[in-house]
């Protein structure tokens, strides 16, 4: 241990002296002015120096100043919305004055489509931007949650254990149905469940230009889940030259990914077409947890000087074998007595326990039926129209339509006819009340609407007004497609059907005012109205007909102070409101308290420092909830857990983001989050049974303060990137996730252990004469073969006075690899 500490001290001292060496070198300034061809200053233009953290934004006079540049040769990039980007190589050995004259683009920039939903350069708040280049380096088949896994305060999860199939993420402990996701400003979250199912969008990252992840309430945007975090994605923008790209990857668990992309380039100076076709297959880490995923993306547009018209069509079709149950803790720990208890308590049959005991402890899958699969297809249509009215005013509108349909199929053992509204079967003198059967649960839905905005940028003002109206029409139904005994019903017997209709409209106005050269203020006001109608019979034959309406006012205000190009401070306060999702309503029984909306008061304050080879930022956040919906253990009349509003809860913490360019070829980026996540005055409920399995009601336990489930107090990410050899990049990433409780009782028995995962990523590029580029990628995940689980569920009960659990944990794969090759023409 002492030797390790000495080595660590020496390493830290080396890093400190290395960074200190850069500070004591001579420093120079780069300054100048950015104008258009007529000499008009361009306020808000961005000047960035590659391979450093230095950059600046021009002031109202179009002037910029970059301090602390050390002697050397740099690549400078200058960009401004609607103008051609300029790049040049600059030799710095003294103070430099450098002016730029930008040329307007011959066509409208597609960035205007997402401008109103993005946090800009001078916007206060907490966000991270991820570029297409960054995504492409890691895109070997895993879903977007895993490609974003190094984002601050984010934890990715995977049912199949390999990052392919059913995946998800949490941000600051906030679950997926409270995270708003948009594509080109259009809401992607399911209007009823509020969730995004990434499995329906395989290889979507290949068609993404950039992503902005906003932590906290974020800017006003459209969507039911705009509450605790926001993920804004923009799809591929115009590529003026024709291109073709073919990529293939293969690796562990018989994983294969194949993608073909083509683009016409700019035709006749105004038109362009782009397309992508992808297929991903994998056996998964968990037994039988295979994925068969197909997708396409097609985009066509007209690009005029002042007008942009574009249509996107993208679709995903998936079939995955279910791994939703996870692995019981008793199987993970090879607890033979615990596995036997599952049988003794009637949780599993003797045959199921035999299968469990005979399985691998970390890959066991409860399901064995051949077609225990999830099957779904989602088609998305987007039409955009943008028009520049004058140099200061731009109008955007979008029409969208999403059609989703599919089912999951499952085998059920010894189910009661009564539970399906079927009659018992009489065979001779015997009455048969139960049967084995196969059923399918279907979802068929339409989601469509219009979003629009008017953006004004002139002088000190940057103003957006807009809104949207969306409608959801969904049908839920179930069929019994086979039964050992059907009785007097026919095959494909429908045992339940319900519908959901939801209308949602919002208007917003937001403005950024440049009060002075250093100080800017932001105001963002949104009004939202929702009407949600639910009608019909649920799968447990209860009538769930009901109607709910909400009106929300979501104000936000912030200040941003930049005394120079090196430092920035901000403070941001926002209020967010969110309606309950469908299951929160449909799970409650008659007479139980109907859940109400959640309210979040969010305060963010941060500081950012940038030097040529050092970037350091810290953000303090406080998220105070009123009526947050959580699981308390309370159940409905058929034993299903229900969501309950708790009066007061909070999340507070600090997020630190740092980057150091240690040498020209070695860069380190990292971030960590320290947080507290608490429910005030929480009461937990647990079902109580006698030794004869007589239901005695529920036991309750009160906590003055309880940790919120799935909210680790410590998160940390690290990425070392080596570029010493030309066209070769080697990266080593690490993620540490602290202990997480899987319910709100703060019991170590019901928790996920802390884990540390290390990954290796190698990218090598060849540029032969006969094609544009050949790229090779090697990804080795979980280098040290760590054994860990990143998600779980639990049901607790008391039997004969002693507390027990039925649970499911989701182990992740040990060391595994992907190898890919990419041809660009």
Short mmCIF file of C-alpha atoms in Angstrom, two decimals, residues 153 237 287 343 383 506 550 577 637 725 765:
data_model
loop_
_atom_site.label_atom_id
_atom_site.label_comp_id
_atom_site.label_asym_id
_atom_site.label_seq_id
_atom_site.Cartn_x
_atom_site.Cartn_y
_atom_site.Cartn_z
CA UNK A 153 -23.37 13.14 -14.01
CA UNK A 237 -26.27 18.95 -41.98
CA UNK A 287 -28.17 -15.74 -22.11
CA UNK A 343 -39.30 -21.96 -4.57
CA UNK A 383 -40.59 18.54 -42.57
CA UNK A 506 -46.93 25.44 -25.44
CA UNK A 550 -52.79 20.72 -16.53
CA UNK A 577 -43.40 21.32 -13.97
CA UNK A 637 -55.90 -3.61 -5.37
CA UNK A 725 1.84 9.15 -33.95
CA UNK A 765 -6.59 6.57 -40.30
#
